PDB file of C-alpha atoms in Angstrom:
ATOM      1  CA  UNK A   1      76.358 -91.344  33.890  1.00 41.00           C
ATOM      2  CA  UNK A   2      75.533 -95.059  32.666  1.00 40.00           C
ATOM      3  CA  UNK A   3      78.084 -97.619  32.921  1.00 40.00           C
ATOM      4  CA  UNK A   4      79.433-100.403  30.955  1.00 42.00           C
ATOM      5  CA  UNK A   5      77.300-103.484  31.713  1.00 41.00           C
ATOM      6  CA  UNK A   6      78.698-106.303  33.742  1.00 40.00           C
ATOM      7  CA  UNK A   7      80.966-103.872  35.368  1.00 40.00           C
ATOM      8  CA  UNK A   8      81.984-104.106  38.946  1.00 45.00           C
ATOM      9  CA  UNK A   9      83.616-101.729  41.668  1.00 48.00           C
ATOM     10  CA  UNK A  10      87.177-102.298  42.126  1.00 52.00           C
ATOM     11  CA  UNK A  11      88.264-104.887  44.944  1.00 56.00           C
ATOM     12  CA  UNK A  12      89.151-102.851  48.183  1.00 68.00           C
ATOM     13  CA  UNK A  13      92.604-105.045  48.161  1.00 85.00           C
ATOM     14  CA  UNK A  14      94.808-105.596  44.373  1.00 88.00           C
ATOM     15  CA  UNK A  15      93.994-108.945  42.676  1.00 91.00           C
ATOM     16  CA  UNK A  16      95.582-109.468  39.410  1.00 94.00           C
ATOM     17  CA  UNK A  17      94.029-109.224  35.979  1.00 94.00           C
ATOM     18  CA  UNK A  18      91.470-112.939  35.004  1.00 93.00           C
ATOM     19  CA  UNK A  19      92.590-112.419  31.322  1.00 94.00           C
ATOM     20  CA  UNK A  20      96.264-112.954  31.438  1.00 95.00           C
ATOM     21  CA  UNK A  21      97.176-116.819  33.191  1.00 94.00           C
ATOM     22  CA  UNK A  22      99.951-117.360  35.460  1.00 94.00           C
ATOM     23  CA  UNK A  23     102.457-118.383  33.467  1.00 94.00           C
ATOM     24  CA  UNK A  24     102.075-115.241  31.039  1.00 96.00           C
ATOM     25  CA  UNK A  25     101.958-112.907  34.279  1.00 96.00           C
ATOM     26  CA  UNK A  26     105.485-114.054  35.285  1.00 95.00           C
ATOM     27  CA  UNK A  27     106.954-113.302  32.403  1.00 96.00           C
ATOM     28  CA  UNK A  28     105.010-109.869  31.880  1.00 97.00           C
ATOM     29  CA  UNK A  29     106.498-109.249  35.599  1.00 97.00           C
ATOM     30  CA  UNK A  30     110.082-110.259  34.652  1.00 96.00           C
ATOM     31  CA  UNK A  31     110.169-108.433  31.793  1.00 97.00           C
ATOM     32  CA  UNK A  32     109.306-105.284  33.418  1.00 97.00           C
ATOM     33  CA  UNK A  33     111.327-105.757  36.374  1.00 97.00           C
ATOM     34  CA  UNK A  34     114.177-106.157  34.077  1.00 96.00           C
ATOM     35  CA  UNK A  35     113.840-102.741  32.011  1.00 95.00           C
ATOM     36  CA  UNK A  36     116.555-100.694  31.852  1.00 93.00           C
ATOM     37  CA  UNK A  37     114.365 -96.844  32.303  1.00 94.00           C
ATOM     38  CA  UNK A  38     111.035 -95.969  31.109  1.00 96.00           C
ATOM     39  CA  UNK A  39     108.969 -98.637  28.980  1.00 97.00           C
ATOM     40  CA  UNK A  40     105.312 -98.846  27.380  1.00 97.00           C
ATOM     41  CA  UNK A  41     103.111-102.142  27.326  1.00 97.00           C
ATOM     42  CA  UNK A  42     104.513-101.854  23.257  1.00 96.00           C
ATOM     43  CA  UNK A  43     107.684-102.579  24.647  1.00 97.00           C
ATOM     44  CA  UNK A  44     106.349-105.588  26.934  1.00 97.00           C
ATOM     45  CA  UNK A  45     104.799-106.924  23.865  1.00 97.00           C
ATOM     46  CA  UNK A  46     108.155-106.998  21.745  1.00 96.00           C
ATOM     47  CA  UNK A  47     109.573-108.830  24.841  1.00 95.00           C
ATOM     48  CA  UNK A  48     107.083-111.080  25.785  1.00 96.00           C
ATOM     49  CA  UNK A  49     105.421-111.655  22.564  1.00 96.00           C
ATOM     50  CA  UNK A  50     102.140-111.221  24.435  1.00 96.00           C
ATOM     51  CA  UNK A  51      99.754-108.359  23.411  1.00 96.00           C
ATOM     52  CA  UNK A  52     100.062-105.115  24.772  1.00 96.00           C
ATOM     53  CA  UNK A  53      96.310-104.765  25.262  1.00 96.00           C
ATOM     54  CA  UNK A  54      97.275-107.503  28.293  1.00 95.00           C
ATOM     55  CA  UNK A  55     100.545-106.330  29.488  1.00 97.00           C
ATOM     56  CA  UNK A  56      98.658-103.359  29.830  1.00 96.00           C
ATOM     57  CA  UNK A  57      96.606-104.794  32.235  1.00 96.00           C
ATOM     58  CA  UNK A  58      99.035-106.501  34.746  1.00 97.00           C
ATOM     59  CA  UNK A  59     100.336-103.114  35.461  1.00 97.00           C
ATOM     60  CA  UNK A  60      97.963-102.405  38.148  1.00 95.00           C
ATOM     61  CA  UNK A  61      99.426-105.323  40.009  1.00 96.00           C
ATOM     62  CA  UNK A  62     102.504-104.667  39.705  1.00 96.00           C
ATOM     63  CA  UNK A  63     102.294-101.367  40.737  1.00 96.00           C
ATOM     64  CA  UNK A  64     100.637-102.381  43.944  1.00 95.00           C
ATOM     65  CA  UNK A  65     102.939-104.725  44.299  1.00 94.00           C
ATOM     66  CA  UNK A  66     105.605-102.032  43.972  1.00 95.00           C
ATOM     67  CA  UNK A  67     107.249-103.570  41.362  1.00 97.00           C
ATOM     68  CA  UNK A  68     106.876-100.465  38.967  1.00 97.00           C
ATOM     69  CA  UNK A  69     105.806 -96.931  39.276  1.00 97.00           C
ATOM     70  CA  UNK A  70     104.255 -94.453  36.518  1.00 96.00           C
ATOM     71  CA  UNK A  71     106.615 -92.400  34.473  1.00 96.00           C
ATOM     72  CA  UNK A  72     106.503 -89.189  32.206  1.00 95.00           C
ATOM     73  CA  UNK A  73     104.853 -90.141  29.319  1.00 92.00           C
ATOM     74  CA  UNK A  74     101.672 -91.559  28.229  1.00 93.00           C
ATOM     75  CA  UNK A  75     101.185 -95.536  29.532  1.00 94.00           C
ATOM     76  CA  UNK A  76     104.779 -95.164  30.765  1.00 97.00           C
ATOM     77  CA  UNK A  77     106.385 -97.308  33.620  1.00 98.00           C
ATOM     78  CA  UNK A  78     109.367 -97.899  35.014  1.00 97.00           C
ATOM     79  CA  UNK A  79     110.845-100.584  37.519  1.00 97.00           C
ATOM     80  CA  UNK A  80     110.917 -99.787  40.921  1.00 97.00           C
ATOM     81  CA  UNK A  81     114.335-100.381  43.350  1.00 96.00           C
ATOM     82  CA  UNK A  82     112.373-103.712  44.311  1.00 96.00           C
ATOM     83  CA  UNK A  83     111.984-104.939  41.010  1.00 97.00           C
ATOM     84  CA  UNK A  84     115.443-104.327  40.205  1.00 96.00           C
ATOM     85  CA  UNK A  85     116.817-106.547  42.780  1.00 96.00           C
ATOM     86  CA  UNK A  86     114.419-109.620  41.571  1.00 97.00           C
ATOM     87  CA  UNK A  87     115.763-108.411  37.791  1.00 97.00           C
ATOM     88  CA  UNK A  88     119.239-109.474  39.360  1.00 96.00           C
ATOM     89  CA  UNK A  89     118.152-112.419  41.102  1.00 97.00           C
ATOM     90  CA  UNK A  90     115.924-113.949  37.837  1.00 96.00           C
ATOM     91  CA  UNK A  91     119.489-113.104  36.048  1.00 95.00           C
ATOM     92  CA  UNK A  92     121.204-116.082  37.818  1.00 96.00           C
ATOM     93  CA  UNK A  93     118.518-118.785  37.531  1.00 95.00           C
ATOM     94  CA  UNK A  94     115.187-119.338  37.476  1.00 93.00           C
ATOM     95  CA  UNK A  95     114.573-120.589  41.022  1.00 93.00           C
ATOM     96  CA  UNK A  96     116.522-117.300  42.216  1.00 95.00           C
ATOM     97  CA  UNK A  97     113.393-115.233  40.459  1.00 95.00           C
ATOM     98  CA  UNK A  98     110.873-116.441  41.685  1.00 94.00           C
ATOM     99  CA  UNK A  99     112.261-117.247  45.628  1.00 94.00           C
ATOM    100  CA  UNK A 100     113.009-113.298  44.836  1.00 96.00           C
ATOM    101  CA  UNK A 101     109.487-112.747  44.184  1.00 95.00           C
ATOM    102  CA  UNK A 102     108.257-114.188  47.011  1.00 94.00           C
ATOM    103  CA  UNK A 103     110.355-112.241  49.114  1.00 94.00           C
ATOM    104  CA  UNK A 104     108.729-109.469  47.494  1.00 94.00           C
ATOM    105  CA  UNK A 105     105.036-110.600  48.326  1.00 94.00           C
ATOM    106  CA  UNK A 106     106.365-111.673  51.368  1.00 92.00           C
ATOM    107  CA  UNK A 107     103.838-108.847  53.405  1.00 89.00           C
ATOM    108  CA  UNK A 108     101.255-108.871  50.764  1.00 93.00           C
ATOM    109  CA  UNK A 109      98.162-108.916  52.492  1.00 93.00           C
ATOM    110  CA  UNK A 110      97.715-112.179  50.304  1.00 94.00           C
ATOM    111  CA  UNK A 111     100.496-113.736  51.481  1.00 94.00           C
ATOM    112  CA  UNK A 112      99.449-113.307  55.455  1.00 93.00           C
ATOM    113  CA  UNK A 113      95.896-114.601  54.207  1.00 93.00           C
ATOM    114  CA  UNK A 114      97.677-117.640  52.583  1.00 94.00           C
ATOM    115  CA  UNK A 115      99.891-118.361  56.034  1.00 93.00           C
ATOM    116  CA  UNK A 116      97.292-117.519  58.429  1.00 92.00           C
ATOM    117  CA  UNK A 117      95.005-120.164  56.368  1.00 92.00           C
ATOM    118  CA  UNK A 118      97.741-122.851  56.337  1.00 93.00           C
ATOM    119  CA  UNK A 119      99.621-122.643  59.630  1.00 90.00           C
ATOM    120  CA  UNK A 120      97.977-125.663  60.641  1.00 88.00           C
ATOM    121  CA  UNK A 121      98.768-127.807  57.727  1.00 91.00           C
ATOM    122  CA  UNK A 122      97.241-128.282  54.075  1.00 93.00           C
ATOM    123  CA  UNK A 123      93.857-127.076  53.415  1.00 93.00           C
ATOM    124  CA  UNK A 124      91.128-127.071  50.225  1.00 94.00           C
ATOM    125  CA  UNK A 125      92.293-125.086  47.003  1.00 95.00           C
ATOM    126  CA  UNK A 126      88.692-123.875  47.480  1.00 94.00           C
ATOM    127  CA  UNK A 127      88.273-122.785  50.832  1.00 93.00           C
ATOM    128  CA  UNK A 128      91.919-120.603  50.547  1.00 94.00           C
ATOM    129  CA  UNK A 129      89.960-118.661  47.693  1.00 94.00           C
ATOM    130  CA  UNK A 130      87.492-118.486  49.537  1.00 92.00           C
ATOM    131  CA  UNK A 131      89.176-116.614  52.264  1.00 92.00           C
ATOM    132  CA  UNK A 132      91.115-114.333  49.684  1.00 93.00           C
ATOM    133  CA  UNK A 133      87.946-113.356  48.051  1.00 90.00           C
ATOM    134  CA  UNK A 134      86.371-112.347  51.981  1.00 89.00           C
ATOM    135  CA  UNK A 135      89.537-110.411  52.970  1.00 87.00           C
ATOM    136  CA  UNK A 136      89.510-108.442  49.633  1.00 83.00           C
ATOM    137  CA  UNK A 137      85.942-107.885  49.837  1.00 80.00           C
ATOM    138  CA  UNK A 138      85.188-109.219  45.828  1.00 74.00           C
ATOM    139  CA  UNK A 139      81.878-110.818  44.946  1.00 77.00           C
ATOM    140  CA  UNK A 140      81.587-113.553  42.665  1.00 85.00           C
ATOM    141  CA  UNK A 141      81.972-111.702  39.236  1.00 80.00           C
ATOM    142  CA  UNK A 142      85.592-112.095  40.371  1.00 85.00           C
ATOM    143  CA  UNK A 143      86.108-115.494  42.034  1.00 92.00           C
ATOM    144  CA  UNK A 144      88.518-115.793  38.499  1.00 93.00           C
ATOM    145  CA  UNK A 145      90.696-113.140  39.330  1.00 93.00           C
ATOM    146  CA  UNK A 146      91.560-114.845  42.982  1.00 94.00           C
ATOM    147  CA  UNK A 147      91.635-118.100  41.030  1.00 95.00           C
ATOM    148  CA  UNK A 148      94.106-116.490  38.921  1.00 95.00           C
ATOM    149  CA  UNK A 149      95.936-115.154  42.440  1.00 96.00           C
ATOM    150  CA  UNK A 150      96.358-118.520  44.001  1.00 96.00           C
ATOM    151  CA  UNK A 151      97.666-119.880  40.834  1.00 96.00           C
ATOM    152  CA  UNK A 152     100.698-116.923  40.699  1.00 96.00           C
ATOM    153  CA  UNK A 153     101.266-117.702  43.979  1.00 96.00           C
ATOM    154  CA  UNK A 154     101.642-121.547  43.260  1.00 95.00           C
ATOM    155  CA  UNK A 155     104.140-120.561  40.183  1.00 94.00           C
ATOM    156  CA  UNK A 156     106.542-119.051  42.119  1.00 94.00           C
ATOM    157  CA  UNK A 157     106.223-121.904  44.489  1.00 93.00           C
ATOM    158  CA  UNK A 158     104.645-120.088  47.629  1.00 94.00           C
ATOM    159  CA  UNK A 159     101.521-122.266  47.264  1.00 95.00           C
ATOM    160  CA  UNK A 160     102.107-126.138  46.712  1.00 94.00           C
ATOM    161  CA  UNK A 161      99.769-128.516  45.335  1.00 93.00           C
ATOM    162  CA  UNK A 162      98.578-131.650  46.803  1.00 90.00           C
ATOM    163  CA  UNK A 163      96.428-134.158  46.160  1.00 89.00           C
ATOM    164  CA  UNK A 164      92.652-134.121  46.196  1.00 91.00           C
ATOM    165  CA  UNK A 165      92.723-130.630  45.602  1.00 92.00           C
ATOM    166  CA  UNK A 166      94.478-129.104  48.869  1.00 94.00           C
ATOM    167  CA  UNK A 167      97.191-127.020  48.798  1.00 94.00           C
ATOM    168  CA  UNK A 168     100.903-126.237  51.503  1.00 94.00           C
ATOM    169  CA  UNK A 169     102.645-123.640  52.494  1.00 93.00           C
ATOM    170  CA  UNK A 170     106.141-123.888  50.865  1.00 88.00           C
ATOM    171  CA  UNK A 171     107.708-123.763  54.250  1.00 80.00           C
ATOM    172  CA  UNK A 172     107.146-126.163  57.413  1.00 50.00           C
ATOM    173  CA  UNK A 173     104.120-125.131  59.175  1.00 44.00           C
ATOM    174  CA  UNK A 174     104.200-123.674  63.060  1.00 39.00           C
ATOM    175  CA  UNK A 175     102.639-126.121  64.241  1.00 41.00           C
ATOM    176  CA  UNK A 176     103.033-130.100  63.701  1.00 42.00           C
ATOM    177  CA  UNK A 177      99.405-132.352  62.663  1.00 44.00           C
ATOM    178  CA  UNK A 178      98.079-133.437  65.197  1.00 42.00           C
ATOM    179  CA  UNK A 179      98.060-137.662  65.212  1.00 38.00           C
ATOM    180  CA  UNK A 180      96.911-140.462  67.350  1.00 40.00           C
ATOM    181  CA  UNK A 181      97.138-143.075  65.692  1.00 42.00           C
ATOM    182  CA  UNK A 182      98.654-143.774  61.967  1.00 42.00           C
ATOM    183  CA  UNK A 183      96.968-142.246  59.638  1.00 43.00           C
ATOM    184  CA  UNK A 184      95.938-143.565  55.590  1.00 46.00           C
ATOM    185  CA  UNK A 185      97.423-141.453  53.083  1.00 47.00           C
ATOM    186  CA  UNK A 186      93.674-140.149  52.458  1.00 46.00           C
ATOM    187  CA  UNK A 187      92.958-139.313  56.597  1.00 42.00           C
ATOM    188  CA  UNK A 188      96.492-137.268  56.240  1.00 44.00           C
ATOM    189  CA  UNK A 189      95.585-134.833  53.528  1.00 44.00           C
ATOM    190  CA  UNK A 190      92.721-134.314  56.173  1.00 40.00           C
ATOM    191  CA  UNK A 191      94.776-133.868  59.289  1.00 41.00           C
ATOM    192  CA  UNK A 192      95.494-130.160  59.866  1.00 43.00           C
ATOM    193  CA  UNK A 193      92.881-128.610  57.985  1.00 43.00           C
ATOM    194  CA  UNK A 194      90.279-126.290  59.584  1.00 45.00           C
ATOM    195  CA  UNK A 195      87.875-127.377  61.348  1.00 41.00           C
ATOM    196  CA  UNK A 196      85.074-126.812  58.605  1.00 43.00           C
ATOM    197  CA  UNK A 197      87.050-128.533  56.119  1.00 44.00           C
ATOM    198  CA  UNK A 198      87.945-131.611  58.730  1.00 40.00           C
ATOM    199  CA  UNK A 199      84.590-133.666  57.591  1.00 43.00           C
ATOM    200  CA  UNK A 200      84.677-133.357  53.529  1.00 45.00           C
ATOM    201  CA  UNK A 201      85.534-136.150  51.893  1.00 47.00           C
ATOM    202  CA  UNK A 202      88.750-137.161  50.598  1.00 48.00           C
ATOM    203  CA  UNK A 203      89.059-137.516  46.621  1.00 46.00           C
ATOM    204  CA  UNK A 204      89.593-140.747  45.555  1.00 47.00           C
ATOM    205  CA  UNK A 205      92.600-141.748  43.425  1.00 46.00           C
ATOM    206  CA  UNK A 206      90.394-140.531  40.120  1.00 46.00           C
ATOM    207  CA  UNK A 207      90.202-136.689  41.160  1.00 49.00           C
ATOM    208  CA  UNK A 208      86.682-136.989  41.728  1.00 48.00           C
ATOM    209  CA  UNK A 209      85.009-136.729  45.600  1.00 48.00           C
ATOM    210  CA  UNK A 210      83.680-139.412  47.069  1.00 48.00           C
ATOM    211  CA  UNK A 211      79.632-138.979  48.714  1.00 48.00           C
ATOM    212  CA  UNK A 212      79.492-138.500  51.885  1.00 46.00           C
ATOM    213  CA  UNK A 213      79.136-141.711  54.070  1.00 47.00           C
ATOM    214  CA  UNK A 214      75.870-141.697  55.522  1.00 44.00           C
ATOM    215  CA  UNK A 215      77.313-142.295  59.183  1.00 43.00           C
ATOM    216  CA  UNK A 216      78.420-138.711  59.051  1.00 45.00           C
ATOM    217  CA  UNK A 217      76.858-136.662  61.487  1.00 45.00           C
ATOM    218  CA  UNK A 218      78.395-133.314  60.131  1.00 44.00           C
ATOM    219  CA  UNK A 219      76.055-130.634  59.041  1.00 45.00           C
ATOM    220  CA  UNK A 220      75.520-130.606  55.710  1.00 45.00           C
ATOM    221  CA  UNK A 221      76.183-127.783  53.276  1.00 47.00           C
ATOM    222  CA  UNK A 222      73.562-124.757  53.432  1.00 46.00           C
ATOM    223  CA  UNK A 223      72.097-123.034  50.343  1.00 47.00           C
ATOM    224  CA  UNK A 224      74.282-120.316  50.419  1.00 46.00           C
ATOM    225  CA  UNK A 225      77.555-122.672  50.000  1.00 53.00           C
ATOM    226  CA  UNK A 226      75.588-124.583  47.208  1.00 51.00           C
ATOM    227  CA  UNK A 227      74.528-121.346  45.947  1.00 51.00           C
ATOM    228  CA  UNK A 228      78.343-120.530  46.042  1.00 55.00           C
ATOM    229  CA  UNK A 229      79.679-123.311  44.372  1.00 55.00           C
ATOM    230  CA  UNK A 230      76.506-123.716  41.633  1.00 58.00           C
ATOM    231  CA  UNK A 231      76.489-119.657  40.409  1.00 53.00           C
ATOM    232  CA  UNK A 232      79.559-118.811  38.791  1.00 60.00           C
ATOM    233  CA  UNK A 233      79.774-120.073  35.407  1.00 63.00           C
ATOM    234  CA  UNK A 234      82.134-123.065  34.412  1.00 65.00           C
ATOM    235  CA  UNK A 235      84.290-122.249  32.113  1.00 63.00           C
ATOM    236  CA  UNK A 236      86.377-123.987  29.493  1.00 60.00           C
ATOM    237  CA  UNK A 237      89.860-123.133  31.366  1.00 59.00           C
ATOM    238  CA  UNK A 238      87.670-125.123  34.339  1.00 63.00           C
ATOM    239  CA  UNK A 239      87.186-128.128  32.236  1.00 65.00           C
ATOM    240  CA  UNK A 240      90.798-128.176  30.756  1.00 65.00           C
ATOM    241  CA  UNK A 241      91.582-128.943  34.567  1.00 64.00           C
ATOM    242  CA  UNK A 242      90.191-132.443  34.389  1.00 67.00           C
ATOM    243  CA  UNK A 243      91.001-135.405  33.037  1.00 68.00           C
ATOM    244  CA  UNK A 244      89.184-137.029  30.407  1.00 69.00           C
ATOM    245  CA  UNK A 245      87.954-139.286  33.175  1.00 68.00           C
ATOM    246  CA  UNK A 246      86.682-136.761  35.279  1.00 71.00           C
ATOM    247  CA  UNK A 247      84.920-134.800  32.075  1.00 69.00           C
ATOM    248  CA  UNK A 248      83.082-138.475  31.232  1.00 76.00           C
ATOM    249  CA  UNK A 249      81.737-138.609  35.282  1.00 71.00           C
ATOM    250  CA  UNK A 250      80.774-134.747  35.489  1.00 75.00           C
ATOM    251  CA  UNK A 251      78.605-135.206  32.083  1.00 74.00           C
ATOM    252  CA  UNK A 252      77.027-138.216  33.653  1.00 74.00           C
ATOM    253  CA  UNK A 253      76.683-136.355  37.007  1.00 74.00           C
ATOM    254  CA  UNK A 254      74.618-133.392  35.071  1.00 77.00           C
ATOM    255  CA  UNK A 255      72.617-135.738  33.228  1.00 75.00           C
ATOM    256  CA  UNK A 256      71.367-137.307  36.291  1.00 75.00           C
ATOM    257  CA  UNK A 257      70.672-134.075  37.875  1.00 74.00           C
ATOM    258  CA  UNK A 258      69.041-132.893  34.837  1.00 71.00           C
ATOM    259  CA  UNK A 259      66.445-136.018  34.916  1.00 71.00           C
ATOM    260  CA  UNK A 260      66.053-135.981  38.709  1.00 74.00           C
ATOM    261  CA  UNK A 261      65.158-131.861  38.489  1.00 67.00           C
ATOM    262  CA  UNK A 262      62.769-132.206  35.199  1.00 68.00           C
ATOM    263  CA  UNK A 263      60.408-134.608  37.628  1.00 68.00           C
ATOM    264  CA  UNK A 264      60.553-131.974  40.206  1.00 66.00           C
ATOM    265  CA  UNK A 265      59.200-129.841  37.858  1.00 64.00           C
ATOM    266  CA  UNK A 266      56.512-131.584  36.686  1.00 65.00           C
ATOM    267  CA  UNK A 267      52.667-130.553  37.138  1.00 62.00           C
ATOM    268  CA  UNK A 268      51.535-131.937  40.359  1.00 58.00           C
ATOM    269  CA  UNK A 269      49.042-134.868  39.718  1.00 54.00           C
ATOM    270  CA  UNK A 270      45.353-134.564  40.050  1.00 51.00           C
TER     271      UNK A 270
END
């Protein structure tokens, strides 16, 4: 039997739908958590005002999330004893919600992924998917749907964001940075991280990394990485990301590249 193109084998751990964002997830999740018996994704959509073609699809989430179960009926769900008790806690405030969430994910094997990687203090936005898209055994085709992972867990304030593109754990880690001296605000976001991600360089003020000093004796990246970072396509949620600073520098950037590649490419001389 064919299948569709562009298809791909489920993940061997749940990641959440790439089509719904974060913010539209949450309230999908406390509008299910809050149903009073069965309910259909027709009934999320008269809720949430979002489709029911994607409440639809964070079910599978939730459901491995234990959050809901199936019930009798055709596309029918119903909150789980779990979800009730974050229902109750998203009933007194916000804040209560989501801290009630987290308690949920609390042995999510992306949760123990997200600790494990930031015991030691902050570390890149890009090397924690990384990690979470290793451990669950995804290829590239869905780097977004970890993307869209690390940004849940940053809305319900499990994740926090940092400068330059690192990210904390919301509580204290283990064990204290290591310093010898005192440290510029820069050489801080570095302290802590892993070892591979001790030697990249800090963003400046502007968002944008700085090169690589030339004193640096690290090793530099290998194909694969490049071949990592360069494959999946940028989108236009990607771009939204940046300022219009940072849009202005990356066109430059690819013009540059795009001059410096069309010599390489040119017929050797006789």
């Amino acid at each position: 039997m064919s299948t569709r193109k562009g298809a791909s084998a489920s993940p061997a751990k749940p990641v959440p739908t790439d089509r719904v964002l974060a913010g539209e997830h949450l309230a999908i999740t406390r509008a299910s958590c809050s149903a009073q018996g069965p309910f259909t994704a027709r009934d999320l959509e008269a809720l949430t005002g979002i489709s029911a073609q994607r409440c639809g699809l964070v079910m599978s989430f939730l459901s491995a999330c234990g959050l809901v179960e199936r019930a009798p009926g055709r596309g029918a769900y119903r909150a789980t004893k779990a979800a009730a008790a974050v229902a109750k806690a998203w009933g007194q405030s916000e804040g209560n919600g989501r801290r009630a969430l987290r308690e949920v994910w609390e042995k999510a094997w992306f949760t123990r992924c997200a600790r494990s990687r930031l015991a030691q203090g902050p570390a890149l936005r890009v090397g924690l998917v990384s990690k979470l898209m290793a451990l669950s055994q995804v290829g590239e085709s869905r780097r977004r749907h970890v993307e869209v992972l690390v940004d849940l867990l940053v809305a319900v304030g499990m994740l926090l964001p940092e400068d330059g593109g690192y990210l904390s754990w919301h509580e204290n880690p283990a064990v204290p940075k290591p310093r010898t001296q005192a440290l510029t605000p820069n050489e801080d976001q570095v302290a802590g991280t892993d070892a591979e991600e001790a030697h990249a360089p800090v963003a400046p003020a502007g968002g944008i990394p700085a090169p690589r000093p030339h004193a640096d004796n690290s090793a530099p990246p290998t194909g694969e990485d490049l071949m990592n970072l360069l494959s999946p396509p940028v989108l236009l949620a990607d771009l939204a990301r940046l300022s219009s600073e940072e849009v202005t520098a990356l066109h430059g950037h690819i013009r540059d590249l795009a001059v410096i590649l069309a010599k390489l490419r040119r017929p050797p001389m006789p």
